[in-house]
């Protein structure tokens, strides 16, 4: 359904330099170290143009939904992934709508109330844009101050499936157990065994002459100020020597994120101990131009290619821009079999907070950093630690898992192997919240496979008895 395919090895995808950098590092590391298990392209749920196709052009997918082929020149975080990612609205939800399902946008489930005769009443909050012009202005330009208006609605359903993700689904069940008291019979470790999949971030700068060139640039400025022409000549030479011993910019804003990986064994020799992948982000100069266009004119993902051409012109003819372009780091996204777990609780407003034992992962993060330093050395780059984490101890976590872990019975799990909630008939959870431990690689395909398998069991049970009940051992 998601049509996950490896990142292509044909143009223009094969010319994404940041991806090729990780491929080359992976090849070198695999030749040198026994704990390197594999490297190469990641299977991505993105529609890439075939060799004879045109990136950015539209097509109709096998389900009948309109999409676009991914164009590596369109920055993915600034809309380049729109319609090229095989998101649910292009497959599962698209087919569900064709079969009669309704999608209610801006509608937040709040209370799940079991009905006496079976089924549930779902109380929701519909977030609406205000009709007041001033409030709409605040919402658009100062979203933290411009709040949406809320309207309460409710729906009834024979069966309910929660798929709000680790944080959303866990928060919803905790709120209904502890605040609304409508699901007071919930059993098992509700809100426990949260994991981050070992997510940790650092970066590399593939520019070995960075200090020589920056020293030369600063020396040039100083020499012009003090009018010392000897220092000026030496500084200019240092600037260009630094560029000469480096390579062309690797442009960490081009191409989709997580398109490459290097897989390592764990410290204990276990398989799939750690994954290192290359990240992407809009580089500051190009981002500022995109923001300017968004505010004062109009910005569309395809416009990023014009921004690239303009900044490449600056790099070629204005020396400092060539140096700046080589200075942007390539993020290294790291994940794997960590040890830390967290516990959910609700704050005064009924929103989830997580008590996460970061210290339990100290040795694991040190191990990941050692691997990242290897990657930096193999790619002839400088390694950069995660300064934000070192200062704040705050993690960026894209792969939240757990909170409603599966188990064989209600003592060790909130749901069974098919996501059926213990203690409640016709109530299911199918998302990353039911995964009881770190998956190690990106969990998207694992969650998809788990959900597909669960629905096979659930549909068979409905056909047999009409009810969905947990399988407790």
Short mmCIF file of C-alpha atoms in Angstrom, two decimals:
data_model
loop_
_atom_site.label_atom_id
_atom_site.label_comp_id
_atom_site.label_asym_id
_atom_site.label_seq_id
_atom_site.Cartn_x
_atom_site.Cartn_y
_atom_site.Cartn_z
CA UNK A 1 0.00 0.00 0.00
CA UNK A 2 2.77 2.46 0.88
CA UNK A 3 4.97 1.30 -2.04
CA UNK A 4 8.20 1.77 -0.09
CA UNK A 5 11.13 1.69 -2.52
CA UNK A 6 14.90 2.27 -2.18
CA UNK A 7 16.24 5.72 -2.95
CA UNK A 8 16.97 5.60 -6.72
CA UNK A 9 20.41 5.18 -8.25
CA UNK A 10 19.60 7.04 -11.47
CA UNK A 11 19.65 10.80 -12.28
CA UNK A 12 18.76 13.24 -10.88
CA UNK A 13 18.54 11.32 -7.59
CA UNK A 14 22.00 9.78 -7.95
CA UNK A 15 23.51 13.28 -8.05
CA UNK A 16 22.38 14.17 -4.50
CA UNK A 17 25.83 14.71 -3.00
CA UNK A 18 24.90 14.37 0.68
CA UNK A 19 23.44 10.92 -0.01
CA UNK A 20 26.48 9.82 -1.99
CA UNK A 21 28.69 11.02 0.87
CA UNK A 22 27.05 8.52 3.27
CA UNK A 23 27.17 5.74 0.66
CA UNK A 24 30.92 6.25 0.22
CA UNK A 25 31.48 6.37 3.98
CA UNK A 26 29.44 3.19 4.44
CA UNK A 27 31.45 1.36 1.79
CA UNK A 28 34.74 2.35 3.39
CA UNK A 29 33.58 1.47 6.92
CA UNK A 30 32.28 -1.94 5.85
CA UNK A 31 35.71 -2.75 4.43
CA UNK A 32 37.45 -1.67 7.65
CA UNK A 33 35.15 -2.76 10.51
CA UNK A 34 33.46 -6.09 11.24
CA UNK A 35 30.60 -4.48 13.16
CA UNK A 36 29.30 -2.70 10.04
CA UNK A 37 26.43 -4.92 8.89
CA UNK A 38 25.16 -3.06 5.85
CA UNK A 39 24.80 0.31 4.14
CA UNK A 40 22.89 1.76 1.23
CA UNK A 41 19.59 3.39 0.30
CA UNK A 42 16.65 3.43 2.71
CA UNK A 43 13.25 2.12 1.61
CA UNK A 44 11.11 5.26 1.50
CA UNK A 45 7.38 5.77 1.06
CA UNK A 46 8.03 8.33 -1.66
CA UNK A 47 7.13 8.24 -5.35
CA UNK A 48 10.30 8.67 -7.39
CA UNK A 49 10.24 9.31 -11.12
CA UNK A 50 11.27 6.27 -13.20
CA UNK A 51 14.43 6.68 -15.32
CA UNK A 52 12.32 7.88 -18.24
CA UNK A 53 10.05 10.02 -16.03
CA UNK A 54 10.16 13.71 -15.11
CA UNK A 55 10.67 14.64 -11.43
CA UNK A 56 7.96 17.01 -10.27
CA UNK A 57 5.44 15.85 -12.88
CA UNK A 58 2.00 14.58 -11.90
CA UNK A 59 0.75 11.01 -12.21
CA UNK A 60 -2.15 8.85 -11.03
CA UNK A 61 -1.13 6.15 -8.57
CA UNK A 62 -2.47 2.59 -8.54
CA UNK A 63 -5.29 3.58 -6.17
CA UNK A 64 -6.49 6.41 -8.42
CA UNK A 65 -5.08 9.31 -6.38
CA UNK A 66 -3.14 12.13 -8.02
CA UNK A 67 0.49 12.49 -6.95
CA UNK A 68 3.76 14.05 -8.12
CA UNK A 69 7.12 12.43 -8.65
CA UNK A 70 9.67 13.56 -6.09
CA UNK A 71 12.01 16.30 -7.27
CA UNK A 72 15.26 16.46 -5.26
CA UNK A 73 15.57 20.15 -6.13
CA UNK A 74 12.45 20.97 -4.09
CA UNK A 75 13.33 21.26 -0.40
CA UNK A 76 11.43 18.50 1.40
CA UNK A 77 10.77 20.43 4.63
CA UNK A 78 9.48 23.42 2.66
CA UNK A 79 6.78 21.49 0.83
CA UNK A 80 8.83 19.44 -1.61
CA UNK A 81 7.31 16.24 -0.24
CA UNK A 82 3.72 17.41 -0.80
CA UNK A 83 1.95 14.87 -3.04
CA UNK A 84 5.20 12.95 -3.64
CA UNK A 85 5.17 11.22 -0.26
CA UNK A 86 2.89 8.20 -0.21
CA UNK A 87 0.95 9.58 2.74
CA UNK A 88 -2.27 7.98 3.97
CA UNK A 89 -4.44 10.40 1.99
CA UNK A 90 -2.96 8.85 -1.17
CA UNK A 91 -3.70 5.22 -0.29
CA UNK A 92 -5.54 3.98 2.82
CA UNK A 93 -7.66 7.07 3.49
CA UNK A 94 -8.21 7.67 -0.22
CA UNK A 95 -9.64 4.17 -0.64
CA UNK A 96 -11.62 4.49 2.60
CA UNK A 97 -13.29 7.65 1.30
CA UNK A 98 -14.15 5.93 -1.96
CA UNK A 99 -15.80 3.21 0.14
CA UNK A 100 -17.92 5.78 2.03
CA UNK A 101 -15.74 6.84 4.95
CA UNK A 102 -15.85 10.48 6.03
CA UNK A 103 -12.83 12.47 7.20
CA UNK A 104 -13.58 15.28 9.64
CA UNK A 105 -10.67 17.76 9.54
CA UNK A 106 -9.75 19.90 12.57
CA UNK A 107 -11.74 17.52 14.80
CA UNK A 108 -10.06 16.34 18.01
CA UNK A 109 -11.38 13.32 19.91
CA UNK A 110 -11.69 14.09 23.62
CA UNK A 111 -13.97 11.63 25.42
CA UNK A 112 -14.78 7.99 24.62
CA UNK A 113 -17.98 6.90 26.33
CA UNK A 114 -19.12 3.25 26.26
CA UNK A 115 -22.85 2.89 25.53
CA UNK A 116 -25.11 0.52 27.52
CA UNK A 117 -26.12 -1.50 24.46
CA UNK A 118 -22.63 -1.70 22.99
CA UNK A 119 -20.59 0.67 20.94
CA UNK A 120 -19.30 4.09 21.93
CA UNK A 121 -20.12 7.78 21.84
CA UNK A 122 -17.09 9.87 20.83
CA UNK A 123 -17.15 13.45 22.09
CA UNK A 124 -15.01 15.73 19.93
CA UNK A 125 -13.78 19.31 19.79
CA UNK A 126 -13.99 20.96 16.37
CA UNK A 127 -11.40 23.74 16.02
CA UNK A 128 -12.80 26.56 13.87
CA UNK A 129 -11.27 29.69 12.42
CA UNK A 130 -12.85 32.80 13.89
CA UNK A 131 -15.12 34.98 11.80
CA UNK A 132 -13.52 38.01 13.46
CA UNK A 133 -10.97 39.58 11.08
CA UNK A 134 -8.59 40.62 13.89
CA UNK A 135 -8.56 37.12 15.37
CA UNK A 136 -7.91 35.63 11.93
CA UNK A 137 -4.99 38.03 11.49
CA UNK A 138 -3.52 36.99 14.84
CA UNK A 139 -3.95 33.32 13.99
CA UNK A 140 -2.15 33.71 10.66
CA UNK A 141 0.77 35.89 11.74
CA UNK A 142 1.02 35.23 15.50
CA UNK A 143 -0.42 31.72 15.99
CA UNK A 144 0.58 31.57 19.66
CA UNK A 145 -1.77 34.49 20.37
CA UNK A 146 -4.53 33.82 17.86
CA UNK A 147 -6.50 30.88 19.21
CA UNK A 148 -9.06 28.88 17.26
CA UNK A 149 -12.66 28.76 18.37
CA UNK A 150 -13.97 25.40 19.61
CA UNK A 151 -17.28 23.68 19.00
CA UNK A 152 -18.34 20.43 20.69
CA UNK A 153 -19.83 17.56 18.65
CA UNK A 154 -20.31 13.84 19.22
CA UNK A 155 -20.60 10.70 17.12
CA UNK A 156 -21.64 7.13 17.86
CA UNK A 157 -19.77 4.09 16.58
CA UNK A 158 -20.08 0.33 16.90
CA UNK A 159 -16.29 -0.02 16.95
CA UNK A 160 -13.50 2.45 17.67
CA UNK A 161 -9.87 2.36 16.50
CA UNK A 162 -7.35 4.82 17.96
CA UNK A 163 -4.48 5.77 15.65
CA UNK A 164 -3.28 9.07 17.09
CA UNK A 165 0.32 7.98 17.55
CA UNK A 166 2.24 7.16 20.69
CA UNK A 167 1.58 10.47 22.43
CA UNK A 168 -1.94 11.12 21.10
CA UNK A 169 -3.43 7.69 21.75
CA UNK A 170 -1.82 7.37 25.18
CA UNK A 171 -3.02 10.83 26.20
CA UNK A 172 -6.54 10.01 25.05
CA UNK A 173 -6.83 6.78 27.05
CA UNK A 174 -5.24 8.32 30.14
CA UNK A 175 -7.66 11.25 29.98
CA UNK A 176 -10.65 8.93 29.67
CA UNK A 177 -9.45 6.74 32.53
CA UNK A 178 -8.34 9.43 34.98
CA UNK A 179 -10.29 12.60 34.12
CA UNK A 180 -13.51 11.69 32.29
CA UNK A 181 -13.69 8.33 34.14
CA UNK A 182 -15.44 6.80 31.11
CA UNK A 183 -12.81 4.08 30.63
CA UNK A 184 -12.14 3.36 34.29
CA UNK A 185 -11.75 -0.38 33.63
CA UNK A 186 -8.61 0.06 31.53
CA UNK A 187 -6.06 -2.51 32.60
CA UNK A 188 -2.33 -2.98 32.35
CA UNK A 189 0.55 -0.53 32.06
CA UNK A 190 -1.34 2.42 30.56
CA UNK A 191 1.12 5.24 29.94
CA UNK A 192 4.20 3.12 30.49
CA UNK A 193 7.14 1.77 28.44
CA UNK A 194 7.50 4.84 26.26
CA UNK A 195 10.64 4.72 24.10
CA UNK A 196 12.35 7.09 21.68
CA UNK A 197 13.85 4.36 19.47
CA UNK A 198 17.23 5.64 20.63
CA UNK A 199 16.90 8.79 18.49
CA UNK A 200 19.93 11.05 18.79
CA UNK A 201 21.39 13.73 16.56
CA UNK A 202 24.83 15.03 15.66
CA UNK A 203 26.35 16.34 12.43
CA UNK A 204 29.38 16.35 10.18
CA UNK A 205 30.96 19.12 8.11
CA UNK A 206 32.53 17.60 4.96
CA UNK A 207 34.93 20.51 4.56
CA UNK A 208 38.42 19.71 5.80
CA UNK A 209 39.75 23.18 4.96
CA UNK A 210 37.09 25.05 6.91
CA UNK A 211 39.41 26.54 9.53
CA UNK A 212 42.03 27.53 6.96
CA UNK A 213 39.45 29.29 4.77
CA UNK A 214 37.62 31.02 7.61
CA UNK A 215 40.96 32.12 9.05
CA UNK A 216 41.88 33.47 5.65
CA UNK A 217 38.58 35.35 5.31
CA UNK A 218 38.84 36.93 8.75
CA UNK A 219 42.51 37.72 8.12
CA UNK A 220 41.57 39.43 4.86
CA UNK A 221 39.03 41.63 6.62
CA UNK A 222 41.54 42.49 9.36
CA UNK A 223 44.28 43.24 6.81
CA UNK A 224 42.00 45.64 4.93
CA UNK A 225 41.16 47.43 8.16
CA UNK A 226 44.78 47.85 9.25
CA UNK A 227 46.01 48.20 5.64
CA UNK A 228 48.66 45.50 5.97
CA UNK A 229 49.16 44.08 2.49
CA UNK A 230 51.47 41.25 3.55
CA UNK A 231 48.76 39.86 5.85
CA UNK A 232 46.23 40.51 3.08
CA UNK A 233 48.12 38.38 0.54
CA UNK A 234 48.73 35.57 3.06
CA UNK A 235 45.06 35.61 4.12
CA UNK A 236 43.76 35.50 0.56
CA UNK A 237 46.06 32.57 -0.20
CA UNK A 238 44.89 30.77 2.96
CA UNK A 239 41.27 31.32 1.94
CA UNK A 240 41.73 29.72 -1.47
CA UNK A 241 44.01 26.95 -0.16
CA UNK A 242 41.21 25.95 2.23
CA UNK A 243 38.75 25.81 -0.66
CA UNK A 244 41.24 23.92 -2.82
CA UNK A 245 41.73 21.11 -0.28
CA UNK A 246 37.99 20.79 0.20
CA UNK A 247 35.30 19.53 -2.13
CA UNK A 248 32.23 21.06 -3.70
CA UNK A 249 29.38 21.85 -1.27
CA UNK A 250 27.30 18.84 -0.26
CA UNK A 251 24.05 20.85 0.02
CA UNK A 252 22.28 19.24 3.01
CA UNK A 253 19.03 20.85 1.85
CA UNK A 254 18.75 18.81 -1.35
CA UNK A 255 17.02 15.42 -1.51
CA UNK A 256 14.72 13.67 0.97
CA UNK A 257 15.83 13.08 4.54
CA UNK A 258 16.74 9.54 5.66
CA UNK A 259 17.58 8.43 2.12
CA UNK A 260 20.77 6.61 3.18
CA UNK A 261 21.82 4.40 6.08
CA UNK A 262 24.75 2.61 7.69
CA UNK A 263 23.82 -0.26 10.03
CA UNK A 264 26.06 -1.37 12.89
CA UNK A 265 26.00 -4.22 15.36
CA UNK A 266 25.30 -3.34 18.98
CA UNK A 267 28.06 -3.01 21.55
CA UNK A 268 27.18 -6.51 22.73
CA UNK A 269 27.43 -7.89 19.19
CA UNK A 270 23.66 -8.07 18.66
CA UNK A 271 22.36 -7.43 15.17
CA UNK A 272 20.80 -4.09 14.15
CA UNK A 273 22.32 -2.35 17.15
CA UNK A 274 22.41 1.10 15.56
CA UNK A 275 21.38 2.90 12.39
CA UNK A 276 22.98 6.13 11.17
CA UNK A 277 21.20 8.08 8.45
CA UNK A 278 21.67 11.41 6.72
CA UNK A 279 19.29 14.25 7.52
CA UNK A 280 18.22 17.27 5.47
CA UNK A 281 17.17 20.82 6.30
CA UNK A 282 16.77 24.12 4.43
CA UNK A 283 20.08 25.96 4.75
CA UNK A 284 19.67 29.40 6.38
CA UNK A 285 20.38 31.61 3.36
CA UNK A 286 17.99 29.79 1.08
CA UNK A 287 15.45 29.52 3.90
CA UNK A 288 15.46 33.29 4.41
CA UNK A 289 14.74 33.82 0.72
CA UNK A 290 11.87 31.30 0.90
CA UNK A 291 10.45 33.09 3.97
CA UNK A 292 10.69 36.44 2.19
CA UNK A 293 8.78 35.06 -0.79
CA UNK A 294 6.17 33.52 1.52
CA UNK A 295 5.54 36.79 3.38
CA UNK A 296 5.77 39.38 0.62
CA UNK A 297 5.06 37.44 -2.58
CA UNK A 298 4.32 33.75 -2.99
CA UNK A 299 6.39 30.61 -2.42
CA UNK A 300 5.78 27.20 -3.89
CA UNK A 301 8.06 24.13 -3.59
CA UNK A 302 9.13 24.47 -7.24
CA UNK A 303 10.46 27.97 -6.51
CA UNK A 304 13.24 26.46 -4.42
CA UNK A 305 15.02 25.42 -7.61
CA UNK A 306 15.23 29.08 -8.64
CA UNK A 307 16.59 29.91 -5.18
CA UNK A 308 19.25 27.22 -5.70
CA UNK A 309 20.27 28.71 -9.06
CA UNK A 310 20.49 32.20 -7.56
CA UNK A 311 22.61 31.13 -4.58
CA UNK A 312 24.84 29.00 -6.82
CA UNK A 313 25.52 32.16 -8.85
CA UNK A 314 26.54 33.96 -5.65
CA UNK A 315 28.82 31.06 -4.69
CA UNK A 316 30.57 31.18 -8.04
CA UNK A 317 31.26 34.90 -8.25
CA UNK A 318 31.33 36.18 -4.65
CA UNK A 319 34.03 34.28 -2.69
CA UNK A 320 32.56 34.34 0.87
CA UNK A 321 29.41 32.61 -0.38
CA UNK A 322 31.48 29.65 -1.58
CA UNK A 323 32.91 29.33 1.94
CA UNK A 324 29.53 29.65 3.63
CA UNK A 325 28.03 26.98 1.35
CA UNK A 326 30.73 24.51 2.40
CA UNK A 327 30.19 25.25 6.09
CA UNK A 328 26.63 23.94 6.44
CA UNK A 329 26.74 20.61 8.33
CA UNK A 330 25.07 17.38 7.21
CA UNK A 331 22.89 16.05 10.06
CA UNK A 332 23.52 12.46 11.17
CA UNK A 333 20.34 10.89 12.54
CA UNK A 334 21.13 8.01 14.89
CA UNK A 335 18.83 5.39 16.36
CA UNK A 336 18.97 1.87 17.74
CA UNK A 337 18.44 -0.49 20.65
CA UNK A 338 18.48 1.88 23.61
CA UNK A 339 17.66 1.13 27.25
CA UNK A 340 15.78 4.18 28.54
CA UNK A 341 12.00 4.12 29.04
CA UNK A 342 9.50 6.81 29.97
CA UNK A 343 6.16 7.14 31.73
CA UNK A 344 3.23 9.32 30.68
CA UNK A 345 1.16 11.46 33.02
CA UNK A 346 -1.40 14.21 32.49
CA UNK A 347 -0.91 17.85 33.39
CA UNK A 348 -3.61 20.16 34.76
CA UNK A 349 -5.04 20.73 31.28
CA UNK A 350 -5.29 17.00 30.56
CA UNK A 351 -2.34 16.97 28.16
CA UNK A 352 0.38 14.33 28.17
CA UNK A 353 3.76 14.88 29.73
CA UNK A 354 6.56 12.30 29.74
CA UNK A 355 9.00 11.49 32.51
CA UNK A 356 11.89 10.06 30.50
CA UNK A 357 15.05 8.59 32.02
CA UNK A 358 17.65 10.18 29.74
CA UNK A 359 20.51 9.17 32.02
CA UNK A 360 19.77 5.50 31.33
CA UNK A 361 20.83 6.16 27.73
CA UNK A 362 24.07 7.97 28.54
CA UNK A 363 26.28 5.02 27.52
CA UNK A 364 24.15 4.38 24.42
CA UNK A 365 24.47 7.99 23.25
CA UNK A 366 28.24 7.79 23.81
CA UNK A 367 28.28 4.65 21.65
CA UNK A 368 26.28 6.40 18.90
CA UNK A 369 28.68 9.33 18.97
CA UNK A 370 31.64 6.96 18.52
CA UNK A 371 29.96 5.55 15.44
CA UNK A 372 29.25 9.03 14.09
CA UNK A 373 32.92 9.95 14.54
CA UNK A 374 33.81 6.92 12.43
CA UNK A 375 31.45 8.14 9.73
CA UNK A 376 33.02 11.60 9.90
CA UNK A 377 36.52 10.17 9.51
CA UNK A 378 35.49 7.88 6.65
CA UNK A 379 33.86 10.80 4.82
CA UNK A 380 36.79 13.18 5.48
CA UNK A 381 34.60 15.42 7.60
CA UNK A 382 34.62 17.17 10.95
CA UNK A 383 32.28 15.71 13.58
CA UNK A 384 29.98 18.11 15.48
CA UNK A 385 28.34 17.02 18.76
CA UNK A 386 24.74 17.75 19.69
CA UNK A 387 25.33 21.09 21.43
CA UNK A 388 21.62 21.68 22.07
CA UNK A 389 21.28 18.39 23.94
CA UNK A 390 24.51 18.90 25.86
CA UNK A 391 23.24 22.27 27.12
CA UNK A 392 19.54 21.56 27.71
CA UNK A 393 19.23 17.75 27.94
CA UNK A 394 16.21 18.12 25.63
CA UNK A 395 15.84 15.56 22.82
CA UNK A 396 14.25 15.88 19.41
CA UNK A 397 12.27 12.63 19.02
CA UNK A 398 10.75 11.80 15.61
CA UNK A 399 10.11 8.13 16.48
CA UNK A 400 7.91 8.12 19.58
CA UNK A 401 6.82 4.59 20.55
CA UNK A 402 5.06 2.86 23.42
CA UNK A 403 2.68 4.15 26.06
CA UNK A 404 0.04 1.49 25.41
CA UNK A 405 2.29 -1.57 25.06
CA UNK A 406 1.01 -4.89 23.78
CA UNK A 407 1.28 -8.00 25.92
CA UNK A 408 -0.04 -11.52 26.38
CA UNK A 409 -2.45 -10.42 29.13
CA UNK A 410 -3.70 -7.34 30.98
CA UNK A 411 -0.97 -7.64 33.59
CA UNK A 412 1.82 -6.87 31.14
CA UNK A 413 -0.04 -5.15 28.30
CA UNK A 414 -2.78 -2.64 27.52
CA UNK A 415 -3.64 -4.37 24.23
CA UNK A 416 -3.09 -7.82 22.79
CA UNK A 417 -1.01 -8.70 19.73
CA UNK A 418 -3.73 -7.33 17.43
CA UNK A 419 -4.17 -4.02 19.23
CA UNK A 420 -7.42 -5.04 20.96
CA UNK A 421 -7.81 -3.28 24.32
CA UNK A 422 -8.04 -5.56 27.35
CA UNK A 423 -11.27 -5.05 29.29
CA UNK A 424 -13.22 -3.32 26.50
CA UNK A 425 -15.06 -4.87 23.60
CA UNK A 426 -14.76 -3.31 20.13
CA UNK A 427 -12.02 -0.87 21.20
CA UNK A 428 -8.65 -1.06 19.42
CA UNK A 429 -5.35 0.83 19.18
CA UNK A 430 -3.27 0.55 16.01
CA UNK A 431 -0.23 2.82 15.94
CA UNK A 432 3.26 3.12 17.41
CA UNK A 433 1.94 3.36 20.98
CA UNK A 434 1.43 -0.42 21.17
CA UNK A 435 5.06 -1.26 20.29
CA UNK A 436 6.61 -2.28 23.64
CA UNK A 437 10.28 -1.57 22.85
CA UNK A 438 12.53 0.23 20.39
CA UNK A 439 12.30 -1.19 16.87
CA UNK A 440 15.83 0.13 16.09
CA UNK A 441 15.31 1.02 12.39
CA UNK A 442 12.73 3.62 11.35
CA UNK A 443 9.46 2.19 12.72
CA UNK A 444 7.07 3.30 9.96
CA UNK A 445 7.06 0.04 8.00
CA UNK A 446 6.97 -1.98 11.23
CA UNK A 447 3.85 -0.10 12.36
CA UNK A 448 2.29 -0.61 8.93
CA UNK A 449 2.98 -4.37 8.95
CA UNK A 450 1.72 -4.67 12.52
CA UNK A 451 -1.52 -2.87 11.64
CA UNK A 452 -2.10 -4.95 8.50
CA UNK A 453 -1.62 -8.16 10.48
CA UNK A 454 -3.88 -6.92 13.27
CA UNK A 455 -6.72 -6.14 10.87
CA UNK A 456 -6.56 -9.65 9.44
CA UNK A 457 -7.20 -11.03 12.94
CA UNK A 458 -9.86 -8.41 13.72
CA UNK A 459 -11.82 -8.95 10.49
CA UNK A 460 -11.73 -12.72 10.98
CA UNK A 461 -13.08 -12.27 14.52
CA UNK A 462 -15.88 -9.99 13.33
CA UNK A 463 -16.94 -12.48 10.68
CA UNK A 464 -16.96 -15.25 13.25
CA UNK A 465 -18.66 -13.61 16.27
CA UNK A 466 -19.48 -10.02 15.38
CA UNK A 467 -17.51 -8.68 18.35
CA UNK A 468 -13.88 -7.65 18.74
CA UNK A 469 -12.37 -8.85 22.01
CA UNK A 470 -8.79 -9.12 23.22
CA UNK A 471 -7.02 -12.46 23.19
CA UNK A 472 -5.84 -12.84 26.80
CA UNK A 473 -3.58 -15.71 27.82
#
